[in-house]
Amino acid sequence: MGVKEQIWEDTYSPFVEKGLITKQQGERLHEDIGQPRRTDRFINWYRANFPEFDEITDSDFWPSRSARVTVPALFIYGEDDQVVTEELAIDFKNSADSMVILPLENTAHRPHFERKEEVTAAIRELIEEHQKSN
């Protein structure tokens, strides 16, 4: 299986099969996978916005390395995510005054697609709790 087909099978095809995106949307994504300029556009965003790991300085942190989240927050991630890890979630929580971490089992990098009902319910609950306290 070529890279294009592997990306399709591993990433987007399950979204179509689960009804998370339409067949038309899936076909468009499948077409886009084979167009290097479209892929480069996303990769170039990371290149432009993130320095090389060994070149990171305090000035690269925005708004600053010591910034805190001072409003109620919710951090949702999939336990099967290979980018967002439990350690990263804990680091985020440590930079917040009030943050709830919601790890989702059997979920990868896109919990808002894979578990949209649970994600929506968690966001709604956070908003409703915050409204009650104000």
Coordinates of N, CA and C in Angstrom, one line a residue:
M1 N 0.8 -1.2 0.0 CA 0.0 0.0 0.0 C 0.9 1.2 0.0
G2 N 0.6 2.2 -0.9 CA 1.4 3.4 -0.9 C 1.0 4.4 0.2
V3 N 1.8 5.4 0.3 CA 1.7 6.3 1.4 C 0.3 7.0 1.4
K4 N -0.1 7.4 0.2 CA -1.4 8.1 0.0 C -2.6 7.2 0.5
E5 N -2.5 5.9 0.1 CA -3.6 5.0 0.5 C -3.5 4.7 2.0
Q6 N -2.3 4.6 2.6 CA -2.2 4.4 4.0 C -2.7 5.5 4.8
I7 N -2.4 6.8 4.4 CA -3.0 7.9 5.1 C -4.5 7.9 5.0
W8 N -5.0 7.6 3.8 CA -6.5 7.5 3.6 C -7.1 6.5 4.6
E9 N -6.5 5.3 4.5 CA -7.1 4.2 5.3 C -7.0 4.4 6.8
D10 N -5.8 5.0 7.3 CA -5.6 5.2 8.7 C -6.3 6.4 9.3
T11 N -6.5 7.4 8.4 CA -7.0 8.7 9.0 C -8.4 9.1 8.5
Y12 N -8.7 9.1 7.3 CA -9.9 9.7 6.8 C -11.0 8.6 6.5
S13 N -10.6 7.5 6.0 CA -11.7 6.5 5.6 C -12.5 6.1 6.8
P14 N -11.9 6.0 8.0 CA -12.8 5.7 9.2 C -13.8 6.8 9.5
F15 N -13.5 8.0 9.2 CA -14.4 9.1 9.4 C -15.7 8.9 8.5
V16 N -15.4 8.5 7.2 CA -16.5 8.3 6.3 C -17.3 7.1 6.8
E17 N -16.7 6.0 7.1 CA -17.3 4.8 7.6 C -18.2 5.0 8.8
K18 N -17.8 5.9 9.7 CA -18.5 6.2 10.9 C -19.5 7.3 10.8
G19 N -19.6 7.9 9.6 CA -20.5 8.9 9.3 C -20.1 10.3 9.9
L20 N -18.9 10.4 10.3 CA -18.4 11.7 10.9 C -18.2 12.8 9.8
I21 N -17.9 12.3 8.6 CA -17.8 13.3 7.5 C -18.6 12.6 6.3
T22 N -19.1 13.4 5.4 CA -19.8 12.8 4.3 C -18.9 12.1 3.3
K23 N -19.5 11.3 2.5 CA -18.7 10.6 1.4 C -18.0 11.6 0.5
Q24 N -18.7 12.7 0.2 CA -18.2 13.8 -0.6 C -17.0 14.4 0.0
Q25 N -17.1 14.7 1.3 CA -16.0 15.3 2.1 C -14.8 14.4 2.1
G26 N -15.1 13.1 2.3 CA -14.0 12.1 2.2 C -13.3 12.0 0.9
E27 N -14.1 12.0 -0.2 CA -13.5 12.0 -1.5 C -12.6 13.2 -1.7
R28 N -13.0 14.4 -1.2 CA -12.2 15.6 -1.4 C -10.9 15.4 -0.6
L29 N -11.0 14.9 0.6 CA -9.7 14.7 1.4 C -8.8 13.6 0.7
H30 N -9.4 12.6 0.2 CA -8.7 11.5 -0.5 C -7.9 12.1 -1.7
E31 N -8.6 13.0 -2.4 CA -8.0 13.7 -3.6 C -6.8 14.6 -3.1
D32 N -7.1 15.3 -2.0 CA -6.1 16.2 -1.5 C -4.8 15.5 -1.0
I33 N -4.9 14.3 -0.5 CA -3.8 13.6 0.0 C -2.7 13.4 -1.1
G34 N -3.2 13.3 -2.3 CA -2.2 13.0 -3.4 C -1.7 14.3 -4.0
Q35 N -2.0 15.4 -3.4 CA -1.4 16.7 -4.0 C -0.4 17.3 -3.0
P36 N 0.8 17.1 -3.3 CA 1.9 17.5 -2.4 C 1.8 19.0 -2.0
R37 N 1.4 19.9 -2.9 CA 1.3 21.3 -2.6 C 0.3 21.5 -1.4
R38 N -0.8 20.8 -1.4 CA -1.7 20.9 -0.3 C -1.1 20.4 1.0
T39 N -0.4 19.3 1.0 CA 0.3 18.8 2.2 C 1.4 19.7 2.6
D40 N 2.1 20.3 1.7 CA 3.2 21.2 2.0 C 2.6 22.4 2.7
R41 N 1.4 22.9 2.3 CA 0.8 24.1 3.0 C 0.7 23.8 4.5
F42 N 0.3 22.7 4.9 CA 0.1 22.4 6.3 C 1.5 22.2 7.0
I43 N 2.4 21.5 6.4 CA 3.7 21.4 6.9 C 4.4 22.7 7.0
N44 N 4.3 23.6 6.0 CA 4.9 24.9 6.1 C 4.4 25.7 7.2
W45 N 3.1 25.6 7.6 CA 2.6 26.3 8.8 C 3.5 25.9 10.0
Y46 N 3.7 24.7 10.2 CA 4.5 24.2 11.3 C 5.9 24.8 11.2
R47 N 6.5 24.7 10.0 CA 7.8 25.2 9.8 C 8.0 26.7 10.2
A48 N 6.9 27.4 9.8 CA 7.0 28.9 10.0 C 6.7 29.3 11.5
N49 N 6.0 28.4 12.2 CA 5.6 28.8 13.5 C 6.3 28.1 14.7
F50 N 7.1 27.1 14.4 CA 7.8 26.3 15.4 C 9.3 26.3 15.1
P51 N 10.2 26.7 16.0 CA 11.6 26.6 15.7 C 12.0 25.2 15.9
E52 N 13.2 24.9 15.5 CA 13.8 23.6 15.7 C 13.9 23.4 17.2
F53 N 13.7 22.1 17.6 CA 13.6 21.8 19.1 C 14.8 22.4 19.9
D54 N 16.0 22.2 19.4 CA 17.2 22.6 20.1 C 17.5 24.1 20.0
E55 N 16.6 24.8 19.2 CA 16.7 26.3 19.1 C 15.7 27.1 19.8
I56 N 14.8 26.4 20.6 CA 13.7 27.1 21.3 C 14.3 27.9 22.4
T57 N 13.8 29.2 22.5 CA 14.2 30.1 23.5 C 13.0 30.6 24.2
D58 N 13.1 31.3 25.3 CA 12.0 31.8 26.0 C 11.2 32.8 25.2
S59 N 11.8 33.5 24.3 CA 11.0 34.4 23.4 C 10.1 33.7 22.4
D60 N 10.3 32.4 22.2 CA 9.4 31.6 21.3 C 8.1 31.3 22.0
F61 N 7.9 31.5 23.3 CA 6.7 31.2 23.9 C 5.8 32.4 23.9
W62 N 4.5 32.1 23.5 CA 3.5 33.2 23.4 C 2.3 32.9 24.3
P63 N 1.8 33.8 25.1 CA 2.3 35.2 25.2 C 3.6 35.2 26.1
S64 N 3.9 34.2 26.9 CA 5.1 34.1 27.6 C 5.2 32.7 28.2
R65 N 6.4 32.3 28.6 CA 6.5 31.0 29.1 C 5.8 30.8 30.5
S66 N 5.7 31.9 31.2 CA 5.0 31.9 32.5 C 3.5 32.3 32.4
A67 N 3.0 32.4 31.3 CA 1.6 32.8 31.1 C 0.7 31.7 31.8
R68 N -0.5 32.2 32.3 CA -1.4 31.2 32.9 C -2.8 31.4 32.3
V69 N -3.5 30.3 32.3 CA -4.9 30.3 31.8 C -5.7 30.6 33.1
T70 N -6.4 31.8 33.1 CA -7.1 32.2 34.3 C -8.6 32.0 34.3
V71 N -9.1 31.5 33.2 CA -10.5 31.2 33.1 C -10.7 29.7 33.2
P72 N -11.9 29.2 33.6 CA -12.1 27.7 33.5 C -11.8 27.2 32.2
A73 N -11.1 26.0 32.2 CA -10.7 25.4 30.9 C -10.9 23.9 30.9
L74 N -11.0 23.4 29.7 CA -11.2 22.0 29.5 C -10.2 21.5 28.5
F75 N -9.4 20.5 28.9 CA -8.4 19.9 27.9 C -8.9 18.5 27.6
I76 N -9.2 18.2 26.4 CA -9.7 16.9 25.9 C -8.7 16.3 25.0
Y77 N -8.3 15.1 25.3 CA -7.4 14.4 24.4 C -7.7 12.9 24.3
G78 N -7.3 12.3 23.2 CA -7.5 10.9 23.1 C -6.3 10.1 23.7
E79 N -6.6 9.1 24.4 CA -5.5 8.3 25.0 C -4.6 7.6 24.0
D80 N -5.1 7.4 22.8 CA -4.4 6.8 21.8 C -3.6 7.8 20.9
D81 N -3.7 9.0 21.2 CA -3.1 10.1 20.4 C -1.6 9.9 20.5
Q82 N -0.9 10.0 19.4 CA 0.6 9.9 19.4 C 1.3 11.3 19.5
V83 N 0.5 12.4 19.5 CA 1.0 13.7 19.6 C 0.7 14.3 21.0
V84 N -0.5 14.3 21.4 CA -0.9 14.8 22.7 C -0.9 13.6 23.7
T85 N -0.1 13.8 24.7 CA 0.1 12.8 25.7 C -0.5 13.2 27.1
E86 N -0.5 12.2 28.0 CA -1.0 12.6 29.3 C 0.0 13.6 30.0
E87 N 1.3 13.4 29.7 CA 2.3 14.3 30.3 C 2.0 15.8 29.8
L88 N 1.7 15.9 28.5 CA 1.4 17.2 27.9 C 0.1 17.8 28.6
A89 N -0.9 17.0 28.7 CA -2.1 17.5 29.4 C -1.8 17.9 30.8
I90 N -1.0 17.2 31.5 CA -0.6 17.6 32.9 C 0.1 19.0 32.9
D91 N 1.0 19.1 31.9 CA 1.8 20.4 31.8 C 0.8 21.5 31.6
F92 N -0.2 21.3 30.7 CA -1.2 22.4 30.5 C -2.0 22.7 31.7
K93 N -2.4 21.6 32.4 CA -3.1 21.8 33.7 C -2.3 22.6 34.7
N94 N -1.0 22.4 34.7 CA -0.2 23.1 35.7 C 0.0 24.6 35.3
S95 N -0.4 25.0 34.1 CA -0.4 26.4 33.7 C -1.7 27.0 33.8
A96 N -2.7 26.4 34.5 CA -4.0 26.9 34.5 C -4.5 27.0 36.0
D97 N -5.4 28.0 36.2 CA -6.0 28.1 37.6 C -7.1 27.1 37.8
S98 N -7.8 26.8 36.7 CA -8.9 25.8 36.9 C -9.1 25.1 35.5
M99 N -8.5 23.9 35.5 CA -8.6 23.1 34.2 C -9.0 21.7 34.5
V100 N -10.0 21.2 33.8 CA -10.4 19.8 33.8 C -9.7 19.1 32.7
I101 N -9.2 18.0 32.9 CA -8.6 17.1 31.9 C -9.5 16.0 31.6
L102 N -9.9 15.8 30.3 CA -10.7 14.7 29.9 C -10.0 13.8 28.9
P103 N -9.4 12.7 29.4 CA -8.8 11.7 28.5 C -9.9 10.8 28.0
L104 N -9.9 10.5 26.7 CA -10.9 9.6 26.1 C -10.3 8.3 25.6
E105 N -10.7 7.2 26.2 CA -10.2 5.9 25.8 C -10.6 5.6 24.3
N106 N -9.7 4.8 23.7 CA -10.0 4.3 22.3 C -10.2 5.5 21.4
T107 N -9.4 6.6 21.6 CA -9.6 7.8 20.8 C -8.2 8.3 20.5
A108 N -8.0 8.8 19.2 CA -6.7 9.2 18.8 C -6.6 10.7 18.8
H109 N -6.1 11.3 17.7 CA -5.8 12.8 17.7 C -7.0 13.7 17.4
R110 N -8.1 13.1 17.1 CA -9.3 14.0 16.7 C -10.5 13.6 17.5
P111 N -10.5 13.8 18.8 CA -11.6 13.5 19.7 C -12.9 14.2 19.3
H112 N -12.8 15.4 18.7 CA -14.0 16.1 18.3 C -14.7 15.5 17.1
F113 N -14.0 14.6 16.4 CA -14.6 13.8 15.3 C -15.0 12.5 15.9
E114 N -14.0 11.8 16.6 CA -14.2 10.5 17.0 C -15.3 10.3 18.1
R115 N -15.4 11.3 18.9 CA -16.3 11.2 20.1 C -17.1 12.5 20.3
K116 N -17.6 13.0 19.2 CA -18.2 14.3 19.2 C -19.3 14.5 20.2
E117 N -20.1 13.5 20.5 CA -21.1 13.7 21.5 C -20.6 13.9 22.9
E118 N -19.5 13.1 23.2 CA -18.9 13.3 24.5 C -18.2 14.6 24.7
V119 N -17.5 15.0 23.6 CA -16.8 16.3 23.6 C -17.8 17.4 23.7
T120 N -18.8 17.4 23.0 CA -19.8 18.4 23.0 C -20.5 18.5 24.4
A121 N -20.8 17.3 25.0 CA -21.4 17.3 26.3 C -20.4 17.9 27.4
A122 N -19.1 17.6 27.3 CA -18.1 18.1 28.2 C -18.0 19.6 28.1
I123 N -18.0 20.1 26.9 CA -17.9 21.6 26.7 C -19.1 22.2 27.2
R124 N -20.3 21.7 26.9 CA -21.6 22.2 27.4 C -21.5 22.3 29.0
E125 N -21.1 21.2 29.6 CA -21.1 21.1 31.1 C -20.1 22.2 31.6
L126 N -19.0 22.4 31.0 CA -18.0 23.4 31.5 C -18.7 24.8 31.4
I127 N -19.3 25.1 30.3 CA -20.0 26.4 30.1 C -21.1 26.6 31.1
E128 N -22.0 25.6 31.3 CA -23.1 25.7 32.2 C -22.6 25.9 33.7
E129 N -21.5 25.2 34.1 CA -21.0 25.3 35.4 C -20.4 26.7 35.6
H130 N -19.8 27.2 34.6 CA -19.2 28.6 34.7 C -20.3 29.6 34.7
Q131 N -21.4 29.4 34.0 CA -22.5 30.4 34.0 C -23.1 30.4 35.4
K132 N -23.3 29.2 36.0 CA -23.9 29.2 37.4 C -23.0 29.9 38.4
S133 N -21.7 29.9 38.3 CA -20.8 30.5 39.2 C -20.7 32.0 39.1
N134 N -21.2 32.5 38.0 CA -21.0 34.0 37.7 C -22.3 34.7 38.0

